[in-house]
Coordinates of C-alpha atoms in Angstrom, one line a residue:
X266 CA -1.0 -16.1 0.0
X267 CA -2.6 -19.4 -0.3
X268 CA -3.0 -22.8 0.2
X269 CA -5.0 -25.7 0.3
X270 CA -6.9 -26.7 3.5
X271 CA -5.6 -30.7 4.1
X272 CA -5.2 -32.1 7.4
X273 CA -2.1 -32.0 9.0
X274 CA -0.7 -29.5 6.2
X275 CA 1.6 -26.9 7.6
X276 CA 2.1 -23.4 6.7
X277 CA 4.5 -22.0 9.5
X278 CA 5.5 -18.3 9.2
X279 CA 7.5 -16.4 11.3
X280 CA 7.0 -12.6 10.8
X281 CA 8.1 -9.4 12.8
X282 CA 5.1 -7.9 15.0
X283 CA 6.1 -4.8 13.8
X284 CA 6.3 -5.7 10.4
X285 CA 2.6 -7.5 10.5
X286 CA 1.1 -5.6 8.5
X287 CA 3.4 -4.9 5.8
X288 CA 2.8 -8.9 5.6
X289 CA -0.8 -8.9 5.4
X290 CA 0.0 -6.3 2.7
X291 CA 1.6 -8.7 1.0
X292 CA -1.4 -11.6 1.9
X293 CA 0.7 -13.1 3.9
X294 CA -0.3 -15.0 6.7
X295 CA 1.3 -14.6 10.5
X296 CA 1.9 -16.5 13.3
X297 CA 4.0 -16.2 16.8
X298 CA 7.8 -15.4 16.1
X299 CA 8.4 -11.5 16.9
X300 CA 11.8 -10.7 15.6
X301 CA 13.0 -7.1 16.0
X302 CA 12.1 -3.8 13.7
X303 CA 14.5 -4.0 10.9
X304 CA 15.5 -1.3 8.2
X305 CA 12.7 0.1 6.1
X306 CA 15.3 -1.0 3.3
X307 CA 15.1 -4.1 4.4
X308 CA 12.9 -7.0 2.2
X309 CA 9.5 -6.9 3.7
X310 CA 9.1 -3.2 2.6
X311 CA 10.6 -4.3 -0.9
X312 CA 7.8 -7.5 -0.7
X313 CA 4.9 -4.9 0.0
X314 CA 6.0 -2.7 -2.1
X315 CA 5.8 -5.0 -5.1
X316 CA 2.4 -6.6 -4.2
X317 CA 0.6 -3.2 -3.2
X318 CA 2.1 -1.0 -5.8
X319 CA 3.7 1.3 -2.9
X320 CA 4.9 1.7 0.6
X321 CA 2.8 2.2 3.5
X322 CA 4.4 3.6 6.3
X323 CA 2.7 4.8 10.0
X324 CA 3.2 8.4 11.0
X325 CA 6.2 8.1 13.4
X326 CA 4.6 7.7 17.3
X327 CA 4.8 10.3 19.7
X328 CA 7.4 9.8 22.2
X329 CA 5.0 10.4 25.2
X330 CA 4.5 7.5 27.0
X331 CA 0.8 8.2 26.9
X332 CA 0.7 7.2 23.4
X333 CA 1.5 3.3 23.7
X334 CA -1.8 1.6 23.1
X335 CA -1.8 -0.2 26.9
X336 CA -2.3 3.6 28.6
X337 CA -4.6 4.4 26.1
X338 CA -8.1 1.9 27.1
X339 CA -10.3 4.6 25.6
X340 CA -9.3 3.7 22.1
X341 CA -11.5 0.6 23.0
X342 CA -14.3 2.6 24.6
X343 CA -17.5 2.5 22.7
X344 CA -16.6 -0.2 20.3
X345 CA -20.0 -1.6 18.5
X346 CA -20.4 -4.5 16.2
X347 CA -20.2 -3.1 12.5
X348 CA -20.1 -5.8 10.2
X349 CA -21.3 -9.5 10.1
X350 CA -19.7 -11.4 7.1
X351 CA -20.6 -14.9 6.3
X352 CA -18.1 -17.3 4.3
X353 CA -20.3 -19.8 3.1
X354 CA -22.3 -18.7 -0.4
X355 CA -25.0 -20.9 -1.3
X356 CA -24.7 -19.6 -5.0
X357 CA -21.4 -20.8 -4.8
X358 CA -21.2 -23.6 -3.3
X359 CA -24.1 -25.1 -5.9
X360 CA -21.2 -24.7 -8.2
X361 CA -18.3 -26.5 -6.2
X362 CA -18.0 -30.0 -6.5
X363 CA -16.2 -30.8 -3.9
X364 CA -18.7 -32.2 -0.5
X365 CA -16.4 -31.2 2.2
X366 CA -16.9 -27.4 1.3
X367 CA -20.6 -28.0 1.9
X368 CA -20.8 -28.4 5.4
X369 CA -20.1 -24.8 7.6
X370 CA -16.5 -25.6 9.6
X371 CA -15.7 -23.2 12.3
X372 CA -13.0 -20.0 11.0
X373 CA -9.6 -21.0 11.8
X374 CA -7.3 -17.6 11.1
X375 CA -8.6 -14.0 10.0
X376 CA -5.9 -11.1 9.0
X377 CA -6.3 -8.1 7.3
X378 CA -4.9 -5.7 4.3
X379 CA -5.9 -2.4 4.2
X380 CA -9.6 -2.8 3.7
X381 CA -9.8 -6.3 3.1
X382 CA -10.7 -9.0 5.5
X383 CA -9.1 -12.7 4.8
X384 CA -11.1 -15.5 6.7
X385 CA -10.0 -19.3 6.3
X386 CA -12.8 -22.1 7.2
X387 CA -11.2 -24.9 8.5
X388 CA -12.5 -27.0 5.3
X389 CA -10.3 -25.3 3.5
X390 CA -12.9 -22.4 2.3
X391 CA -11.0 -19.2 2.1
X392 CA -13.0 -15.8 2.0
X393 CA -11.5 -12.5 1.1
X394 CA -14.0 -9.6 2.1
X395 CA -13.8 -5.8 1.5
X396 CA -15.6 -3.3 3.2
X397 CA -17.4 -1.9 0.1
X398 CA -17.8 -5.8 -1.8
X399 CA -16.6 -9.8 -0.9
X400 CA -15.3 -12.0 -3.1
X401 CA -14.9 -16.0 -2.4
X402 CA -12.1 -18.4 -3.5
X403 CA -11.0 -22.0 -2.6
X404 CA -7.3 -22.3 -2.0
X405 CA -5.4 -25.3 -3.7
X406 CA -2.3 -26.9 -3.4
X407 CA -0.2 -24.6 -4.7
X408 CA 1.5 -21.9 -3.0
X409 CA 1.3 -18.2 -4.8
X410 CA 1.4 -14.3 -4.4
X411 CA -1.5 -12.6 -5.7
X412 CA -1.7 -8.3 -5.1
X413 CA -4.1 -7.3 -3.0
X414 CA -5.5 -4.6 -5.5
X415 CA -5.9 -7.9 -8.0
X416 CA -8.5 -9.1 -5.3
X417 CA -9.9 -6.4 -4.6
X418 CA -10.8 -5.7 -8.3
X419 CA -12.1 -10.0 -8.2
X420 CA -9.4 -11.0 -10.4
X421 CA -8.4 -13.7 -8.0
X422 CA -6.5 -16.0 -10.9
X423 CA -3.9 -13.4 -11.6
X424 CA -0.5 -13.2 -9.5
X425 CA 2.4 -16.1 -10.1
X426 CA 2.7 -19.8 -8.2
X427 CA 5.1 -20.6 -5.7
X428 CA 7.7 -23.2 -5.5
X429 CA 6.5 -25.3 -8.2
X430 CA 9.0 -27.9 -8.2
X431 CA 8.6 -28.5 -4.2
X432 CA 6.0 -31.0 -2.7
X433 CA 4.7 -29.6 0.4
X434 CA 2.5 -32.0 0.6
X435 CA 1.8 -33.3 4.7
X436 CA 4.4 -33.5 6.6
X437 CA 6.1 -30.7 4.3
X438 CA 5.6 -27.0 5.0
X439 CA 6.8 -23.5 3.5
X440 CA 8.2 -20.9 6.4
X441 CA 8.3 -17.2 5.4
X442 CA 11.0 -15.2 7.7
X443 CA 11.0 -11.7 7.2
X444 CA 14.0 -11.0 9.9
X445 CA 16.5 -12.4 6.8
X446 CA 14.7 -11.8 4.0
X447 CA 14.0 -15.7 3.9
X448 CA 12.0 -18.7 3.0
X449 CA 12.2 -22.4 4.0
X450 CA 10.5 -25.0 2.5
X451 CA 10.4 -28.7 3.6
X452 CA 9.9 -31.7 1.0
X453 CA 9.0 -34.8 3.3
X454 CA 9.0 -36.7 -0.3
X455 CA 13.1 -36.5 -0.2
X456 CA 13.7 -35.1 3.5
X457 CA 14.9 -31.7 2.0
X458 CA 14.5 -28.2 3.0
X459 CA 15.3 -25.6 0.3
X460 CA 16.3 -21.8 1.3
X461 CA 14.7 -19.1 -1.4
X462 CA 15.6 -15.6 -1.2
X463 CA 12.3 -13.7 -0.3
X464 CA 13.0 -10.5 -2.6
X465 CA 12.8 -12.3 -5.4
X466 CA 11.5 -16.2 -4.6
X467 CA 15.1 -17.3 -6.2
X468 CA 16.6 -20.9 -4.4
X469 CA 19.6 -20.3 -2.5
X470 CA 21.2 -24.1 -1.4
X471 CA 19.8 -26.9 0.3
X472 CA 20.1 -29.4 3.2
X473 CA 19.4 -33.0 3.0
X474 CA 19.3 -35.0 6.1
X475 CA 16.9 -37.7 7.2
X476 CA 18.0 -37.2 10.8
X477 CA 17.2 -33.5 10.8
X478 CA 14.0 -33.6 13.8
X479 CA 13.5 -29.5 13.2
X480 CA 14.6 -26.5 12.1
X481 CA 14.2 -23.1 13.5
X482 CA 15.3 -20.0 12.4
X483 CA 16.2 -17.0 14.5
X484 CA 17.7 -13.5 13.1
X485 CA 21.3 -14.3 11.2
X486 CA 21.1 -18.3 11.8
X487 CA 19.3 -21.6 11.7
X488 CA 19.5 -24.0 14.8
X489 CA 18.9 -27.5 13.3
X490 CA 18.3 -30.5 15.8
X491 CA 18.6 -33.7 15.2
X492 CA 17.3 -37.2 16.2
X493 CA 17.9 -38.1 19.6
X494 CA 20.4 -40.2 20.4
X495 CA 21.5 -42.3 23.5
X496 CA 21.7 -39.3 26.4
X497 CA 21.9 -36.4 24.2
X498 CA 20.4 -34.5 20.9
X499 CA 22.8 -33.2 18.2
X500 CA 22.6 -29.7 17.1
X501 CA 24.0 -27.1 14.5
X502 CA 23.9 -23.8 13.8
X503 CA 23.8 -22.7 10.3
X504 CA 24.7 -19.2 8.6
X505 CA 20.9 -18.2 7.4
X506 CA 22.3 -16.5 4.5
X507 CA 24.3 -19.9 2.6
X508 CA 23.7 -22.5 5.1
X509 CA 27.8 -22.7 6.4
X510 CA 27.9 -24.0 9.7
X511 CA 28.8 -21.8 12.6
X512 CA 28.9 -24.8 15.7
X513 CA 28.2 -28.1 15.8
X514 CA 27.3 -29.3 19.5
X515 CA 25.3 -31.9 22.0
X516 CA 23.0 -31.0 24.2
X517 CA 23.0 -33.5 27.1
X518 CA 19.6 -35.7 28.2
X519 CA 18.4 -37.4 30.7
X520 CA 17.7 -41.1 28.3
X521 CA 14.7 -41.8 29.9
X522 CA 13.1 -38.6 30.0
X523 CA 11.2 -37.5 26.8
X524 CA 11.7 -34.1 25.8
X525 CA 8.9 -31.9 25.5
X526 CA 10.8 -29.4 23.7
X527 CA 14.0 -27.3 22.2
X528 CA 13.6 -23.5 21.0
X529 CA 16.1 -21.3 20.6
X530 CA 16.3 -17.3 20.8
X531 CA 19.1 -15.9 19.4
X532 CA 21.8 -17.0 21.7
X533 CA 19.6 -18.9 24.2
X534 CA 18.8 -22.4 24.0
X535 CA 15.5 -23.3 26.0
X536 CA 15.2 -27.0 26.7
X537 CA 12.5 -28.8 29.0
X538 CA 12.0 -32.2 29.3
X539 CA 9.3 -34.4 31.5
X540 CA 9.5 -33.8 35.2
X541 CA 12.8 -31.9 34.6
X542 CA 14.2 -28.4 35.0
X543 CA 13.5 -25.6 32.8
X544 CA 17.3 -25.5 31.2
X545 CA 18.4 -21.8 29.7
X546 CA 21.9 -22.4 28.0
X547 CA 23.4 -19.6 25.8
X548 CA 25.3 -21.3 23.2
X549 CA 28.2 -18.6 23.0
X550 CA 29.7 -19.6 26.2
X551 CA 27.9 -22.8 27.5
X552 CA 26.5 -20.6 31.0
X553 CA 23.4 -22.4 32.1
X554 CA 20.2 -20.9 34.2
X555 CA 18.1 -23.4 35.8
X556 CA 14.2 -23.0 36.9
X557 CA 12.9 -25.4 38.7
X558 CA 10.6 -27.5 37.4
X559 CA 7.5 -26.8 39.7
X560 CA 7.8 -22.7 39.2
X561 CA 8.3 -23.7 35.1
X562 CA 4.8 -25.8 33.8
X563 CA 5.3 -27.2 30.4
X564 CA 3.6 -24.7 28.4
X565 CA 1.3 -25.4 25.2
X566 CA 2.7 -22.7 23.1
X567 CA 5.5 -20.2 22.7
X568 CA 5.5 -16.4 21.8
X569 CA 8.7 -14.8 22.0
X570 CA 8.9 -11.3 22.3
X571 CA 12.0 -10.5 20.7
X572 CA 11.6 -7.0 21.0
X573 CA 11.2 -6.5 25.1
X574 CA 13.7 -9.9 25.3
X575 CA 11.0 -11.8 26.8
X576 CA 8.8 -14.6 26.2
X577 CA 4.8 -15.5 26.5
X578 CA 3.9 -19.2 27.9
X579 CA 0.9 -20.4 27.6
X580 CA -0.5 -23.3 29.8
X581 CA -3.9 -24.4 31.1
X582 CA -5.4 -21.4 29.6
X583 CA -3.1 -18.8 31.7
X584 CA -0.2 -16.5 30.1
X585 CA 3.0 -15.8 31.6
X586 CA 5.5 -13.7 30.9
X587 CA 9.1 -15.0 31.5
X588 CA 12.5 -13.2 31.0
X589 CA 15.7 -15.1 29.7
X590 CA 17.7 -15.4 33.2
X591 CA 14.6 -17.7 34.2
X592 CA 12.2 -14.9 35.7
X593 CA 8.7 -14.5 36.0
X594 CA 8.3 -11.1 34.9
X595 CA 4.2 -10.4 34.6
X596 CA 1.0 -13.0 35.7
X597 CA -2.0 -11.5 33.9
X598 CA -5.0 -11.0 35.7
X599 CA -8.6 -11.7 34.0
X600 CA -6.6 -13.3 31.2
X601 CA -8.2 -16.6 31.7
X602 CA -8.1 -17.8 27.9
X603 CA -11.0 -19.5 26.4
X604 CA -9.7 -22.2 24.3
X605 CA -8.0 -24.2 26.7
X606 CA -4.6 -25.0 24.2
X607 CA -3.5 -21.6 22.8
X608 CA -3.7 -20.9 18.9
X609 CA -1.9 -18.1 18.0
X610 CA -5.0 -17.6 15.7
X611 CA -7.2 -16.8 18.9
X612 CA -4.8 -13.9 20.3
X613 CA -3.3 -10.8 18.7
X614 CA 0.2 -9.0 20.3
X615 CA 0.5 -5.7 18.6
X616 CA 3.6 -4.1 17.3
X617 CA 4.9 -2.9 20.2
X618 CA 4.5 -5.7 21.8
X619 CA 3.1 -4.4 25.3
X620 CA -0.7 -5.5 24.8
X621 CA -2.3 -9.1 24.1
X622 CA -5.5 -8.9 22.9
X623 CA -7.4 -12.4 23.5
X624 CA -10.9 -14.3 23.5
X625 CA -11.2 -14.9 27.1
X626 CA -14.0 -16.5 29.8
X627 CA -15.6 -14.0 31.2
X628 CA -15.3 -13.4 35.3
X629 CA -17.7 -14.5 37.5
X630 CA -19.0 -11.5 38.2
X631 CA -20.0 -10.8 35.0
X632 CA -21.7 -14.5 34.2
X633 CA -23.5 -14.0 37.4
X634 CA -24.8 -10.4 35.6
X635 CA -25.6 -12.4 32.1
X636 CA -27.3 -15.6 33.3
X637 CA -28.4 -14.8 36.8
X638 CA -32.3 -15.5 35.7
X639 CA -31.0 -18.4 33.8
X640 CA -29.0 -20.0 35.9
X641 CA -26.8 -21.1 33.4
X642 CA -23.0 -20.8 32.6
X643 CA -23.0 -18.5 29.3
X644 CA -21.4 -19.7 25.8
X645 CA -19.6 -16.8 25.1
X646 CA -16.9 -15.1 26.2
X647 CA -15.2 -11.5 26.2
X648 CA -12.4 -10.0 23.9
X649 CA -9.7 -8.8 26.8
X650 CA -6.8 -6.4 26.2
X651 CA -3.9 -7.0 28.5
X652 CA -1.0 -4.8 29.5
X653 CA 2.1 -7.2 28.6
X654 CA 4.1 -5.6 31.5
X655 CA 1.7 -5.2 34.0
X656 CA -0.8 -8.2 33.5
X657 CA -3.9 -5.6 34.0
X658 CA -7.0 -5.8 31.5
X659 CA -7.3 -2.4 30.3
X660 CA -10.4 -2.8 28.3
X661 CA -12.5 -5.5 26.8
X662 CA -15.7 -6.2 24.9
X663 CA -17.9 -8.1 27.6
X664 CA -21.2 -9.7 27.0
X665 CA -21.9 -7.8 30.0
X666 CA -21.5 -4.6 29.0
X667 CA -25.0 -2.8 28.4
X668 CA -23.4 -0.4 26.1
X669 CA -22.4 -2.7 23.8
X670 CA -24.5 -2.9 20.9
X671 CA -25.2 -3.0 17.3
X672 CA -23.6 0.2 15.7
X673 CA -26.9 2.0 13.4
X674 CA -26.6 1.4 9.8
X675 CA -25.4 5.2 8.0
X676 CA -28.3 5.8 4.9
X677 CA -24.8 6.7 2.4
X678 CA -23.6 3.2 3.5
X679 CA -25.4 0.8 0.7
X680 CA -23.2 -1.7 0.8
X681 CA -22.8 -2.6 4.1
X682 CA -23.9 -6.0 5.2
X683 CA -26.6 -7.0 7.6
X684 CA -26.4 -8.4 10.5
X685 CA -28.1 -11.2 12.1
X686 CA -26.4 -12.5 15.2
X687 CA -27.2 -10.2 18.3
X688 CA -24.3 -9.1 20.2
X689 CA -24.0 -12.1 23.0
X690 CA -24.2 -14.2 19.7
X691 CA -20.9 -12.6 17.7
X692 CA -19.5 -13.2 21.2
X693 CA -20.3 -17.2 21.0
X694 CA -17.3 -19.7 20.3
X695 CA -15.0 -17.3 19.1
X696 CA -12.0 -18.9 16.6
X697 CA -10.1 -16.7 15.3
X698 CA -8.9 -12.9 16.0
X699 CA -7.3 -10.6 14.3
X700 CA -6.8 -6.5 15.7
X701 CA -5.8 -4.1 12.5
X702 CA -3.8 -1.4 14.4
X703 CA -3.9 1.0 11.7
X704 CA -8.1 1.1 11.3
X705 CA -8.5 0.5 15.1
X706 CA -10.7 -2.9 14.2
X707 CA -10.8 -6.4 15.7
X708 CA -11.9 -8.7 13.4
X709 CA -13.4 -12.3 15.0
X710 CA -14.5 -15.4 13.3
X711 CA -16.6 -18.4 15.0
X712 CA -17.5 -22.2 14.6
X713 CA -20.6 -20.4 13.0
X714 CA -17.9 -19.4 9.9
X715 CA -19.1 -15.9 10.7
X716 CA -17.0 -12.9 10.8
X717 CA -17.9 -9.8 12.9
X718 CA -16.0 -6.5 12.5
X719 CA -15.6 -4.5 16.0
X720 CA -15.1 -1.0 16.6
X721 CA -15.5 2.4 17.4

């Protein structure tokens, strides 16, 4: 998938964790929302399938608790940097005649596909690198599938556009949802969001409101909110599958109180506003769970864990984890989060959804080990990898850590690239992650536009 780099430009998708990488298969990109495991029937298996020329499917797990990758730190142990991969081609860029692709811009969001690495610059500069060659495109405004053999084999034109007839030009935005087998796309040209099936791209009905505030989508319905009004907010829930609605309701407000947000998860409605209580209504039966407002921080950012029924806040650069009758369940320790509002870009939850794997500052301890002669507070920081249940750092890739090094370059291995940065430099302003489950890999980008490939 892709699309062109302007400010302000959304492209929101909500995709199963463990789904993710039949997704990325697809070159698809991913962001927060965790629905639950679906049938292999079901259309994200049909999606790769297409686009790949195949199924993948993971041998089935073992059902000793040992196996989940939070008990399991030593499949971190040892990891070295492999790779450095650099997204800016001076070849090509002679070539492009457009001056804000000139200038390096920090990597934004890196996933992966089998063997090829996707990296987007935040000018817009989209890389695709595979471990035996890279190839470099600029995105455009247009949205459209393209097979990941068709890029690995550098025949980047090929594949079909997107939703043509749509402008998704700022504040419009295409969602993918692979819980229904869904897209949405926004027009703010017209105020319209279009439903198109996701097997097969085809439209399904529309909804044309200039009221409608948001839209979210959760598996089987749509919850859309609407403009505020006097002391209250206006809300429906839609069938996903023809847009029929289900309930229309308000949701009362305090008038003078702005709110600082609505989400829903499947029947729960969450709903915070300034200086108030944390509100937790479920929707079937009107039952409501208060949490007061000093235990419940505003966060940043949302991940909901749809699979454990929980949900990740993220606020002043700490995580939470927080169950749906209002209960702190897990406060991670050495968590402390670099960037200090969350991107889901910069942290990776894997499919089981019991480890977060973030770019964190590094404890104390270990600055006072790195810049002790110095005297100086380091710029980089370590990868941690954070039981979700427990809150424990089970492993991490530390500045610190004197076994951390530059793996050897193998003689057979001609095409692999070299690498410049030293270690504490791959480790420097960190901007985007990405973990591939299947290789064992954690792929990191940096304000440098620089990609680094870590592993064991």
């Amino acid at each position: 998938m892709e699309h062109h780099h302007k400010p302000g430009l959304r492209l929101r998708l909500r995709i199963t964790a463990a789904r993710r990488r039949a997704w990325l298969s697809a070159g698809l990109r991913s962001t927060c929302r965790k629905p639950p495991r679906r049938d292999p029937s079901d259309s994200v298996h049909k999606v790769a399938s297409r686009e790949i020329g195949g199924g993948h499917r993971r041998p089935p797990r073992p059902a000793a608790p040992s196996s989940s990758a939070f008990s399991c730190p030593e499949k971190f142990r040892n990891f070295q940097l492999q790779e450095e991969y650099d997204t800016y081609d001076d070849e090509v860029h002679f070539l492009v005649q457009l001056p804000f692709l000139w200038t390096r811009t920090k990597i934004i969001e890196i996933v992966a596909a089998k063997d090829v690495i996707f990296a987007l610059a935040q000018s817009g500069l989209c890389a695709a690198f595979n471990r035996i060659y890279e190839s470099d495109r600029f995105s455009s405004l247009k949205c459209r599938t393209t097979p990941i053999e068709y890029i690995r084999r550098g025949q980047l034109n090929d594949g079909f556009p997107l939703f043509e007839s749509e402008s998704l030009k700022y504040p419009g935005f295409v969602e993918f949802d692979d819980v229904n087998g869904k897209v949405l796309t926004f027009s703010a040209q017209d105020s319209t969001y279009k439903v198109f099936d996701l097997k097969n791209y085809n439209f399904l009905y529309s909804i044309c409101d200039k009221n409608i505030q948001e839209i979210k989508i959760s598996p089987g319905i749509m919850l859309v909110i609407y403009q505020k009004t006097n002391c209250h907010v206006p809300l429906t829930i839609l069938s996903i599958e023809d847009g029929t609605p289900l309930k229309t309701f308000s949701q009362l407000l305090h008038r003078s109180r702005k709110v600082d947000f609505i989400e829903q998860f499947n029947e729960k409605l969450l709903v915070k506003q300034d200086k108030e209580n944390l509100q937790i209504i479920d929707v079937r039966n009107s039952d409501l769970i208060e949490v007061n407002k000093t235990e419940f921080m505003t966060p940043s950012a949302f991940i909901f864990l749809y699979e454990n029924n929980l949900f990740l806040t993220f606020c002043n650069r700490t995580v939470a984890a927080w169950n749906f009758r209002g209960e702190l369940v897990t406060s991670f320790e050495d968590h402390e989060l670099w960037h200090p509002n969350c991107n889901t870009n910069n942290i990776y939850i894997t499919a089981d959804q019991d480890l977060i794997i973030s770019y964190c500052k590094v404890s104390k301890k270990a600055t006072d080990c790195v810049d002790s002669e110095a005297g100086e507070v380091p710029s980089m920081g370590s990868i941690n990898m954070s039981n979700i249940f427990t809150g424990k750092c089970v492993a991490k890739i530390s500045p610190s850590d004197p076994t951390l090094t530059i793996a050897p370059r193998k003689r057979s291995d001609k095409s692999r690239s070299t690498i410049h940065s030293t270690v504490p430099e791959a480790l420097e302003d960190i901007t985007a992650l990405f973990y591939d489950e299947d290789r064992n890999e954690i792929y990191t980008g940096n304000s440098k536009g620089l990609v680094h490939v870590w592993s064991n």
